[in-house]
Coordinates of C-alpha atoms and ligand atoms in Angstrom, one line a residue:
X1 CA 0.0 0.0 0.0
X2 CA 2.6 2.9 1.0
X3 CA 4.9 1.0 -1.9
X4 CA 2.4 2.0 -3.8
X5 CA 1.3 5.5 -2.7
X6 CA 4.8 6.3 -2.6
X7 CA 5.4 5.8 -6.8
X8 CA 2.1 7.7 -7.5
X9 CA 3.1 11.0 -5.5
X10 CA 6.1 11.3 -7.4
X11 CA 6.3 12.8 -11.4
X12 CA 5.5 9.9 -12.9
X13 CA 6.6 10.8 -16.4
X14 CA 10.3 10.7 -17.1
X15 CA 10.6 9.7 -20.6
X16 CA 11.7 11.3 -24.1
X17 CA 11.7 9.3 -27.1
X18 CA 14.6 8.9 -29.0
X19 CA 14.9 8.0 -32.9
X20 CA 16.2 4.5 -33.5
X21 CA 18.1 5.4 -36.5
X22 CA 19.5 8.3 -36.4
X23 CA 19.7 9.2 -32.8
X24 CA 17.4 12.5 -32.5
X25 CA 15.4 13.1 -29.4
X26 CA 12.6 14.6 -28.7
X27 CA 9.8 14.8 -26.1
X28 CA 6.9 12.0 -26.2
X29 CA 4.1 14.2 -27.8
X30 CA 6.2 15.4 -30.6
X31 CA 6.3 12.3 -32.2
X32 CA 3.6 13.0 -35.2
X33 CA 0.6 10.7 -35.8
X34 CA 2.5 7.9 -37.5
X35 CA 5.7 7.9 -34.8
X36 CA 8.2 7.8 -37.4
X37 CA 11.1 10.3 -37.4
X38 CA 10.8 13.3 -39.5
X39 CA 14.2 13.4 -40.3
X40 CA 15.3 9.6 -41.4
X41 CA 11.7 7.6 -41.3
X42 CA 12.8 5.5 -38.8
X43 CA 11.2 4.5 -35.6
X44 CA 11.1 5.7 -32.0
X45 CA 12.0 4.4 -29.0
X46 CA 11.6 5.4 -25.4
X47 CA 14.4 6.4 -23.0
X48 CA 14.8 7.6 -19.6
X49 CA 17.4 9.7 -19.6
X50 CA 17.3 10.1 -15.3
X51 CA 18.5 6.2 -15.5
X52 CA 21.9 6.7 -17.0
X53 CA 23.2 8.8 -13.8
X54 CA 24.6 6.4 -11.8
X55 CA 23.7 7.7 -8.2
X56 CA 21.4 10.1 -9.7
X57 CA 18.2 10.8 -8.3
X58 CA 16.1 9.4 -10.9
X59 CA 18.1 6.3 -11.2
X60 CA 15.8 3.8 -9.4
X61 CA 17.8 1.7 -6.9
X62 CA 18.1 -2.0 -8.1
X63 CA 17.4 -3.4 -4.3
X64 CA 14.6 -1.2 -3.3
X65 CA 13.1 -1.8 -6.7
X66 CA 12.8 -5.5 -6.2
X67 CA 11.5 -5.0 -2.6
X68 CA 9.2 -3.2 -3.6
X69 CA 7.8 -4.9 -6.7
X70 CA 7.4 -8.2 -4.2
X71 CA 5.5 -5.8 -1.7
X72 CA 3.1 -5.1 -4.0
X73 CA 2.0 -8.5 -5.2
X74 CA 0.6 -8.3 -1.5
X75 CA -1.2 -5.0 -1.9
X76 CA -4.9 -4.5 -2.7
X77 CA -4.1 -1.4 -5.0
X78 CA -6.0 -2.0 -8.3
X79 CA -2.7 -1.0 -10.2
X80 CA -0.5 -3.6 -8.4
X81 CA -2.5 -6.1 -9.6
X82 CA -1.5 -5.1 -13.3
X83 CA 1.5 -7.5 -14.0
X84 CA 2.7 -4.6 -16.0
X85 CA 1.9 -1.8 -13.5
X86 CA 3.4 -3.2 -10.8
X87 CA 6.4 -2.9 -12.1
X88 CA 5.6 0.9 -13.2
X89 CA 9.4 2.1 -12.1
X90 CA 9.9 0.4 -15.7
X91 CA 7.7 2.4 -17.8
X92 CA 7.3 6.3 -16.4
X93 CA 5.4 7.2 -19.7
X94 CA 2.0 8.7 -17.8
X95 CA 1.6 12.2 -16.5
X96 CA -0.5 10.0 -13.6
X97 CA 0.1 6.7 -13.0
X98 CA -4.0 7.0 -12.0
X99 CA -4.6 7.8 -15.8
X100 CA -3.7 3.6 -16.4
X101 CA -6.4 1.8 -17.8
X102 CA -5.9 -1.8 -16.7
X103 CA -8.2 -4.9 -16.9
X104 CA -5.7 -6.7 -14.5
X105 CA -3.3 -7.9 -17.2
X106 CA 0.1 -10.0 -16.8
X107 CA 1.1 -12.1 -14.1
X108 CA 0.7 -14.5 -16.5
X109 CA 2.2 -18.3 -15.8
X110 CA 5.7 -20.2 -16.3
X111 CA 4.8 -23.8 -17.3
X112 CA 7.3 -26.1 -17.0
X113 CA 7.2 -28.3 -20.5
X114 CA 8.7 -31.9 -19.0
X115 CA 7.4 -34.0 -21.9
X116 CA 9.0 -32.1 -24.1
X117 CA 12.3 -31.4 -22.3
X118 CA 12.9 -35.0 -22.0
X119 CA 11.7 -35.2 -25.7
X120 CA 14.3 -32.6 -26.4
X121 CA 17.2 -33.7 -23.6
X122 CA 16.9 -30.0 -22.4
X123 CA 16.5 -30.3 -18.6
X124 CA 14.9 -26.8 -17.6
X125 CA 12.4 -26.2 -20.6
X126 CA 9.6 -23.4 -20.1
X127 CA 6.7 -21.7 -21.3
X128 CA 5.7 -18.1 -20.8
X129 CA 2.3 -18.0 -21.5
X130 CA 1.3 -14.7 -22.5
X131 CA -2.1 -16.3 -23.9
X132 CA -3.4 -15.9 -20.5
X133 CA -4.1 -12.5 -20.8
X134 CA -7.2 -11.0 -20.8
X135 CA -8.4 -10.7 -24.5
X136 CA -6.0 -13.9 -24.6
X137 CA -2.8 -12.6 -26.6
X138 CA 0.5 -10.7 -25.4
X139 CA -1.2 -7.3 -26.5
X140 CA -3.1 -6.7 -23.9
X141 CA 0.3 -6.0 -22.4
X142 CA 0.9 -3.1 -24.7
X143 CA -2.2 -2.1 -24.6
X144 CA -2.5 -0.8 -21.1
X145 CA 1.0 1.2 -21.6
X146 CA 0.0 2.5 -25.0
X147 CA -3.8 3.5 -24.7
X148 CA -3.4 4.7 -21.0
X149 CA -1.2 7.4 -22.9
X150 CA -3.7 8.2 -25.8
X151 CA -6.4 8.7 -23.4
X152 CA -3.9 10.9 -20.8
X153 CA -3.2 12.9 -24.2
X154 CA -6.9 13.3 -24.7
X155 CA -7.5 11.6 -28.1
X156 CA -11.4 10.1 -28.4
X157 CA -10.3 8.1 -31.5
X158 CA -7.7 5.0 -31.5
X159 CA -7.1 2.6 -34.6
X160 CA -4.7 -0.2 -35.7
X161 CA -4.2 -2.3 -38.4
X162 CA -4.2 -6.0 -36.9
X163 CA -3.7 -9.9 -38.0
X164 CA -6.7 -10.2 -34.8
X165 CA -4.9 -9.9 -31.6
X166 CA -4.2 -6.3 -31.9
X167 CA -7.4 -5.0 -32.6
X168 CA -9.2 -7.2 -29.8
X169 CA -6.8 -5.6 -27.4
X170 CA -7.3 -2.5 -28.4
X171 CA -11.4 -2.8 -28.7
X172 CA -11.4 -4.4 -25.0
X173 CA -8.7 -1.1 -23.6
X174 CA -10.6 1.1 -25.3
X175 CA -14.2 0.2 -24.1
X176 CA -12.7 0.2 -20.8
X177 CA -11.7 4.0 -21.2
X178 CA -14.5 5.0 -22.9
X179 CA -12.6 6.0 -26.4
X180 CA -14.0 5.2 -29.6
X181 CA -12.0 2.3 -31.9
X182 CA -11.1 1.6 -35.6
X183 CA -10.3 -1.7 -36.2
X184 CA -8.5 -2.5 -39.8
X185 CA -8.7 -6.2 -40.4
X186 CA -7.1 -8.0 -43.9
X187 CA -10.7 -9.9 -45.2
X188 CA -11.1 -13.8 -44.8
X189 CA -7.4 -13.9 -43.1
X190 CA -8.0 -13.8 -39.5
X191 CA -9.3 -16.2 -37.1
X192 CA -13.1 -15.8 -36.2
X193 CA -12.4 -15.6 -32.3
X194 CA -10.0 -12.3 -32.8
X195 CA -12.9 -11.0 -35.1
X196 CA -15.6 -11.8 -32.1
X197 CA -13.5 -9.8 -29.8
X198 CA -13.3 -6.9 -31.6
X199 CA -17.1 -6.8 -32.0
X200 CA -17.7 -7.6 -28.9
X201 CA -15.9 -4.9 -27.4
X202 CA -17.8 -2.4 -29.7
X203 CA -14.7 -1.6 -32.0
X204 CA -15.7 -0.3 -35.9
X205 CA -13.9 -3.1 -37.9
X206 CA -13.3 -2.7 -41.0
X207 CA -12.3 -5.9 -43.3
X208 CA -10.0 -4.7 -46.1
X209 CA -9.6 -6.4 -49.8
X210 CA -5.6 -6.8 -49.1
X211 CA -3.3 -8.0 -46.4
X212 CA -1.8 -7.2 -42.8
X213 CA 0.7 -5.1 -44.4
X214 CA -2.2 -3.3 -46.7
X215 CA -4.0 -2.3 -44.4
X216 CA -1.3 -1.0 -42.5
X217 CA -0.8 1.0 -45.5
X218 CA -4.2 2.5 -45.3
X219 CA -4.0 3.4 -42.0
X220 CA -0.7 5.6 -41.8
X221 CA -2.7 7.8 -44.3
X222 CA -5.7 7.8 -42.2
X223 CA -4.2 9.0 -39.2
X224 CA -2.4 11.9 -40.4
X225 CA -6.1 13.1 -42.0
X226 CA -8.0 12.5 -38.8
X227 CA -7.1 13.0 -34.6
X228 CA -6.5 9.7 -34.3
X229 CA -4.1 8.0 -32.1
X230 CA -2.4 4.9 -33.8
X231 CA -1.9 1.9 -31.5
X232 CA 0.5 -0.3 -33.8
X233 CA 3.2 -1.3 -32.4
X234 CA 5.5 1.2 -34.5
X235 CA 3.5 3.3 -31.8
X236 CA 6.9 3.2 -29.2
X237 CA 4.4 3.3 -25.8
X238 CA 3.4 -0.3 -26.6
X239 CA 6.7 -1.9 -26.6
X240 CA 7.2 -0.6 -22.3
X241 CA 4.1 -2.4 -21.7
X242 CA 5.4 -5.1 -24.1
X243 CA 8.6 -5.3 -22.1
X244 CA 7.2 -6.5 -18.4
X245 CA 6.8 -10.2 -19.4
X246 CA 11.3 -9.8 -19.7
X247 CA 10.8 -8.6 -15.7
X248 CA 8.5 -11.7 -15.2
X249 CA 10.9 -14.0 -16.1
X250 CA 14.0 -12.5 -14.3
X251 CA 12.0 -12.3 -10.7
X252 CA 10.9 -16.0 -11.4
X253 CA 14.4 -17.3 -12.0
X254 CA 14.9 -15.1 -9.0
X255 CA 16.6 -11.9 -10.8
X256 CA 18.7 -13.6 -13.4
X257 CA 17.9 -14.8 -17.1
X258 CA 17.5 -18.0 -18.6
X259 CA 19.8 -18.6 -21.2
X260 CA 17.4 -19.2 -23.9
X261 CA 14.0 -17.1 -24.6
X262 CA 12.6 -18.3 -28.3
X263 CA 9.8 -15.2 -29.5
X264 CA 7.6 -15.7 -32.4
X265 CA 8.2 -13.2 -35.1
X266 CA 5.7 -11.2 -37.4
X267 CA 5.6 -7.5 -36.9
X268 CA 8.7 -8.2 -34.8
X269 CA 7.8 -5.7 -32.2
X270 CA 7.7 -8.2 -29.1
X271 CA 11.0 -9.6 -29.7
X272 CA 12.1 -5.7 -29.6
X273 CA 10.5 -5.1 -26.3
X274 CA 11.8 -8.2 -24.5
X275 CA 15.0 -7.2 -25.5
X276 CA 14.5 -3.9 -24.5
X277 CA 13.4 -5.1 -21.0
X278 CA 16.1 -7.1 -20.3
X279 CA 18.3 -4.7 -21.6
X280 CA 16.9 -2.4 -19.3
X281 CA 17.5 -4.4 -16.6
X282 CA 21.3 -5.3 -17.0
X283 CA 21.7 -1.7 -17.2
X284 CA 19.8 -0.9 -14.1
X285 CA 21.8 -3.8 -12.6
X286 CA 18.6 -6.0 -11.6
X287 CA 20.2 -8.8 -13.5
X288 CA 23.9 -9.5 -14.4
X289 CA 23.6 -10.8 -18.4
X290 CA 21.2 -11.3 -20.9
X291 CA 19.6 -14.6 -22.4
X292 CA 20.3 -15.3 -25.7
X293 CA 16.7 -14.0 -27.8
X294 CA 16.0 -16.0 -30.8
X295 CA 13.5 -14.8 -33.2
X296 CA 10.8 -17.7 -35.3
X297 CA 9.3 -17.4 -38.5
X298 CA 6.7 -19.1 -40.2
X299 CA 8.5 -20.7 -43.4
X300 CA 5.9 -18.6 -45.3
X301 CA 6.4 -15.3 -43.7
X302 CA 9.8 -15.2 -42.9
X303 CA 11.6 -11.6 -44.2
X304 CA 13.7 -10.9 -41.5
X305 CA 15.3 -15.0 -41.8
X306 CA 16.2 -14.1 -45.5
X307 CA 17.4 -11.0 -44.3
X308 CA 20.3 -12.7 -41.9
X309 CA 21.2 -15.0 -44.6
X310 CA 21.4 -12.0 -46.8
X311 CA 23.5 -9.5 -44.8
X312 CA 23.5 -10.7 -41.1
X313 CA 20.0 -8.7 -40.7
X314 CA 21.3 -5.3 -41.7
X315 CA 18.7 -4.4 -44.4
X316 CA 15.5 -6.6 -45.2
X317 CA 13.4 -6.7 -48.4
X318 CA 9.6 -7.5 -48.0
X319 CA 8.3 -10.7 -49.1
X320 CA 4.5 -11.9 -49.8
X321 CA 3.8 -13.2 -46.7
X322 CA 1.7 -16.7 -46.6
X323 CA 1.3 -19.1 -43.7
X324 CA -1.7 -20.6 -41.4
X325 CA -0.6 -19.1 -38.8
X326 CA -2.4 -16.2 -39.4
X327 CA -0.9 -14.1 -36.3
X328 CA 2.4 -13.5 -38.0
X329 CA 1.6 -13.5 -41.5
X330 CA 3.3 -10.4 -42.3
X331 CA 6.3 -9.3 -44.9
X332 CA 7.1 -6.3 -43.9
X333 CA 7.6 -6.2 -40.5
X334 CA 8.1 -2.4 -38.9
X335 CA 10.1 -3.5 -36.4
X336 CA 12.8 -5.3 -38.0
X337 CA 15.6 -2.9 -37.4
X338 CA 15.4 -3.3 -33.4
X339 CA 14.6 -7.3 -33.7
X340 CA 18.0 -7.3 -35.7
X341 CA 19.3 -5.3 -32.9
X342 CA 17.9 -7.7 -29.8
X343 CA 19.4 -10.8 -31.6
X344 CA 23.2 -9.4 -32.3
X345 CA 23.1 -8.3 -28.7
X346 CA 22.0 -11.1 -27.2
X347 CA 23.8 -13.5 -29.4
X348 CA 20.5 -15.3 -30.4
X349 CA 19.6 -16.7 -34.3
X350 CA 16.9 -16.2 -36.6
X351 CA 15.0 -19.3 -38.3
X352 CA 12.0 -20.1 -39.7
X353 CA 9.8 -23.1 -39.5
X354 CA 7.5 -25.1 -41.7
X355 CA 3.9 -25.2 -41.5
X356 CA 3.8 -28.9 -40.7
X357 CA 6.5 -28.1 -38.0
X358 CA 4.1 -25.8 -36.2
X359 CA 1.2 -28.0 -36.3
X360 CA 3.2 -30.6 -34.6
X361 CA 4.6 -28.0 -32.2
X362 CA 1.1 -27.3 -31.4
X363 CA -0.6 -30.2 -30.9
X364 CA 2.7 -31.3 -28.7
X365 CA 2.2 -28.3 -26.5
X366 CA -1.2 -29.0 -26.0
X367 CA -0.2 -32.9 -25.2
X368 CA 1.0 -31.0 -22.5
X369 CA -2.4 -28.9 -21.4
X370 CA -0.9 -25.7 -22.8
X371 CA -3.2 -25.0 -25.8
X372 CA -1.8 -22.3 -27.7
X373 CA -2.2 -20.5 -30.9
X374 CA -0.4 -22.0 -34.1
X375 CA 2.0 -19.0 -34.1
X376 CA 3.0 -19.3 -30.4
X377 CA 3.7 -23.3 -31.5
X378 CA 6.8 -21.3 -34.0
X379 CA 9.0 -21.4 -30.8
X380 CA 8.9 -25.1 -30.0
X381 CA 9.1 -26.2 -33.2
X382 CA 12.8 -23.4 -33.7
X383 CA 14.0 -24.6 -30.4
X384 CA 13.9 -28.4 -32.1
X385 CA 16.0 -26.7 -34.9
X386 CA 18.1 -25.0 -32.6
X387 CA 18.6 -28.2 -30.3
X388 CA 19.6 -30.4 -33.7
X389 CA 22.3 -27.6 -34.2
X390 CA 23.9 -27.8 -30.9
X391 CA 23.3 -24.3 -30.3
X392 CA 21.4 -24.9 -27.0
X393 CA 22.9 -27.4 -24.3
X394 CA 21.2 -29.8 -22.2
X395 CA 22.4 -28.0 -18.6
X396 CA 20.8 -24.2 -20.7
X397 CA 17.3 -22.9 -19.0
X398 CA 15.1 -22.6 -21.9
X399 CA 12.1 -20.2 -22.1
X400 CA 9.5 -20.3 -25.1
X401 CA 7.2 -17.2 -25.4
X402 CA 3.7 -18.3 -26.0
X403 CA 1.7 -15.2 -27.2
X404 CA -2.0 -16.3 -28.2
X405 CA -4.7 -19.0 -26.5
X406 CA -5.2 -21.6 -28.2
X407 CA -9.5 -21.0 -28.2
X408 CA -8.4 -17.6 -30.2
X409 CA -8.1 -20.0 -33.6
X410 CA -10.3 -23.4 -33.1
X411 CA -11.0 -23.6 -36.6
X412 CA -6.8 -25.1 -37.5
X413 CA -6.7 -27.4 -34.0
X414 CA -9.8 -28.9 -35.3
X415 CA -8.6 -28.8 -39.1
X416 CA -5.5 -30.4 -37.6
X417 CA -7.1 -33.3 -35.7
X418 CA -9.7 -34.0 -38.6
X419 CA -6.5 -34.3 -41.0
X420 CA -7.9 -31.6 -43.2
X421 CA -4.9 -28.9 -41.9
X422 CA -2.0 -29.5 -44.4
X423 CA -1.8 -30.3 -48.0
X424 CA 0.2 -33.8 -48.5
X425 CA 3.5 -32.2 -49.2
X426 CA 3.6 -30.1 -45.8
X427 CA 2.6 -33.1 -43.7
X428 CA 4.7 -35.4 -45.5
X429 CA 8.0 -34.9 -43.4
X430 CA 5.9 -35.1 -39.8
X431 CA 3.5 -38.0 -40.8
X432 CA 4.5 -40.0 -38.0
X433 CA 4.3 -37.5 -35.6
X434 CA 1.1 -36.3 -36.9
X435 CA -0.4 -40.1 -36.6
X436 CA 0.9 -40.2 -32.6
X437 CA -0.7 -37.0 -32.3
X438 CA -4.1 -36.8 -34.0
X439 CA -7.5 -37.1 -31.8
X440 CA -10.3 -37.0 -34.4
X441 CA -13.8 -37.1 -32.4
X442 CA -15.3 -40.1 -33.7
X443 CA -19.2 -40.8 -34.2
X444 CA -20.6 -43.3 -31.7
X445 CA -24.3 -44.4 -31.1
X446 CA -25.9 -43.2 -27.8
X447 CA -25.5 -46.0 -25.4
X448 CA -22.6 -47.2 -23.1
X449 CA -21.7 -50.8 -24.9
X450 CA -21.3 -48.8 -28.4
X451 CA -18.9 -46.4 -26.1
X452 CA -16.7 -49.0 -24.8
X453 CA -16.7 -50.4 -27.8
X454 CA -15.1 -47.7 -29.6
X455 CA -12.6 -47.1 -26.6
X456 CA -11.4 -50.4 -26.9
X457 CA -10.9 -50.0 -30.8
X458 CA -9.1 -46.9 -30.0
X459 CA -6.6 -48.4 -27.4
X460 CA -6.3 -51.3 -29.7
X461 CA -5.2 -48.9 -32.1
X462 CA -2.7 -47.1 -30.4
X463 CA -1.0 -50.5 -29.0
X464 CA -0.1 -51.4 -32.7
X465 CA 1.7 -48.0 -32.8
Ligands
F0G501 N1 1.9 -14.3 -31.9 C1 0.7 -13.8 -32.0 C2 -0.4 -14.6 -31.4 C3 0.4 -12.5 -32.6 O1 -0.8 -12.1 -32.6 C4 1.5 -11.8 -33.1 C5 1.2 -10.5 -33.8 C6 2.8 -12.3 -33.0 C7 3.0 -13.6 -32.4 C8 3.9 -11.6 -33.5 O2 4.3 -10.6 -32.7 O3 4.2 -8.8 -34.4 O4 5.3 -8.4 -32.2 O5 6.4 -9.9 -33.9 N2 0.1 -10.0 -34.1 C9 -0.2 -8.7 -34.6 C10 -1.6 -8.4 -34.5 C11 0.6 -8.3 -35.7 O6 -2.1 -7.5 -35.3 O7 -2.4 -8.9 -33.7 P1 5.1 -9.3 -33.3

């Protein structure tokens, strides 16, 4: 409680944003309607100047910090229950910390995987579940951070261009403060549950004739004509929100990293802000190194994999993005400059997956009871890749970033398990796993002996196996 009391009296806001490629700063409402620098095009990021003082006064103190983030997960403070808010020293991006509009997101859980460690011969194998958010994606994350500033700058309008999880976020935020919401969807190429969401939380969605990245396309035009406030992620406030899961993971392994964290990789703005956070946190001294960040790719939607075979990731062409995981069907990725960035610093890789290798991924995950979406799968199925390569050891702690529930996209779980999912080439290389793994519900007559009966020819059936 006085933790709490405490962080609200002070000036919350200590942040300027500073231009990722060429270096310019400026102050956090000078950053135009589509937060791209005026001078080079690039994107923003936000700093804290106060942080690099050593001994300065607005250099929190790594100790107290951590005393005081534990304190809180005892407090009845409607902030401290935010996994993100709690942690609020992190982000000073608000006039008022009381201006946060929060439905209670984060503090999401760290499964342990042991089926697929031992499958794997990785002894400490994780999953970060970021599904269990509130709209059920890691977006809602962002979402607080970013929209808690729009409506603090006054702004009745918000809008994004989404592949589903973005734009249910941002409808649910939004209905919670009361702002109005434009949704920009790519038609027939989301899943139905992310479309439910939106409408449910009262946003305007509009389905667009193109793809993720044309609609984004309509939308940078759209908000330079009309007061509204973009909540992509090129929109710099989302990635400090986007960060917090980094500060999750570092208290659970009690303020140090594992040495592996695998992030899915579409827009590429969450592998940014992880980076960022743990970045942030080396340099605050709350941990001593960082974990090596490895960014997945759908086979079918993989620019920024082409781009570090290319040139080691230091320019990326788009490509024509296609893949069933919907989520991260994107070719040009805004973020791909600071996801370059996060893997050279952390000494992490870049590689893509095939759609057959996700729907294994998938289905073996939820073997486990962690149902996830088909893009979250993308780390499970890299960290096989990255296993067969030797590049992770058996004695390394290994975190996977799950990002979306698995209800968000029913329709490819029960494509998968009907054996209607993949066309014969893509499940040709997994058929065995695919047989081991399929659960088709079968057609039984209404009466107990017809039950057994089929139980038994089931069980029969997997003995031969
Ligand atoms: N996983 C899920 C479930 C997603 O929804 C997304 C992105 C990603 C991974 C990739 O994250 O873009 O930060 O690299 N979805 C966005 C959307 C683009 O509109 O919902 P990223």
């Amino acid at each position: 409680m006085l933790a709490g009391r405490l962080t609200l009296d002070m000036n919350d806001n200590l942040h300027q944003l500073r231009c990722f490629g060429c270096g310019v700063r400026i102050r956090g409402d000078q950053a135009g309607s589509i937060f791209r620098c005026k001078d080079c095009g690039d994107l923003f990021e936000v700093e804290y100047p106060g942080w690099g003082l050593v001994g300065g006064t607005d250099r929190p103190n790594a100790g107290a910090l951590k005393w005081l983030w534990r304190e809180r997960r005892a407090s009845s403070e409607q902030l401290d229950h935010s996994g993100v808010w709690r942690f609020r020293e992190m982000l000073p991006i608000l006039d008022s910390f009381g201006n946060a509009v929060t439905l209670r997101e984060g503090n999401t859980p760290l499964y342990h995987l042991p089926r697929a460690a031992k499958a794997l011969g990785v002894d400490q194998l994780f999953a970060k579940h970021q599904g269990m958010n509130p709209t059920g994606s890691f977006k809602d994350t962002g979402m607080t951070s970013a929209l808690s500033v729009a409506k603090e700058r006054g702004f009745e309008w918000v809008a994004c261009a989404s592949t589903g999880n973005t734009s249910a976020a941002m409808a649910a935020y939004a209905a919670r403060a009361g702002l109005k919401c434009l949704v920009l969807i790519p038609q027939g190429k989301i899943a139905w549950g992310k479309l439910a969401q939106a409408m449910d939380y009262g946003a305007v969605t509009c389905q667009l004739k193109t793809d993720f990245d044309g609609c984004v396309k309509v939308l940078s035009t759209i908000v330079q004509r009309a007061p509204i406030y973009l909540l992509n992620s090129v929109n710099p406030y989302r990635l400090e929100g986007q960060k917090t899961p980094a500060l999750e993971i570092a208290e659970y392994f009690d303020w140090s990293a594992p040495e592996h964290l695998l992030v899915p990789g579409g827009n590429l703005a969450n592998s940014s802000a992880l980076g960022k956070g743990f970045r942030e946190m080396k340099e605050l001294g709350l941990i001593s190194r960082l974990p090596k960040i490895s960014v997945i790719q759908a086979e079918g939607a993989n620019p920024l994999v082409r781009s570090f075979l290319a040139n080691d990731g230091q320019s990326m062409e788009p490509v024509a993005a296609n893949t069933r995981a919907t989520a991260i069907r994107i070719g040009n990725p805004a973020s791909w400059r600071k996801a370059s960035r996060v893997i050279h610093e952390t000494g992490g890789w870049c590689l893509d997956v095939s759609e057959g290798e996700i729907a294994v991924a998938k289905a073996e995950l939820g073997r486990e009871g962690i149902g996830s979406e088909p893009a979250s799968a993308v780390t499970l199925a890299g960290l096989k890749k990255l296993v067969a390569q030797g590049k992770v050891a058996p004695s390394d702690t290994v975190v996977l970033l799950l990002t979306g529930h698995t209800l968000k996209d029913a329709d490819y779980t029960i494509d998968f398990h009907r054996g209607t999912l993949l066309k014969p080439e893509e499940a040709e290389p997994v058929l065995p796993e695919i047989a081991a793994l399929r659960r088709d519900a079968v057609e039984v007559e209404a009466t107990p002996d017809a039950v057994l009966k089929a139980l038994k020819e089931i069980q029969d059936r997997w003995i031969q196996r």
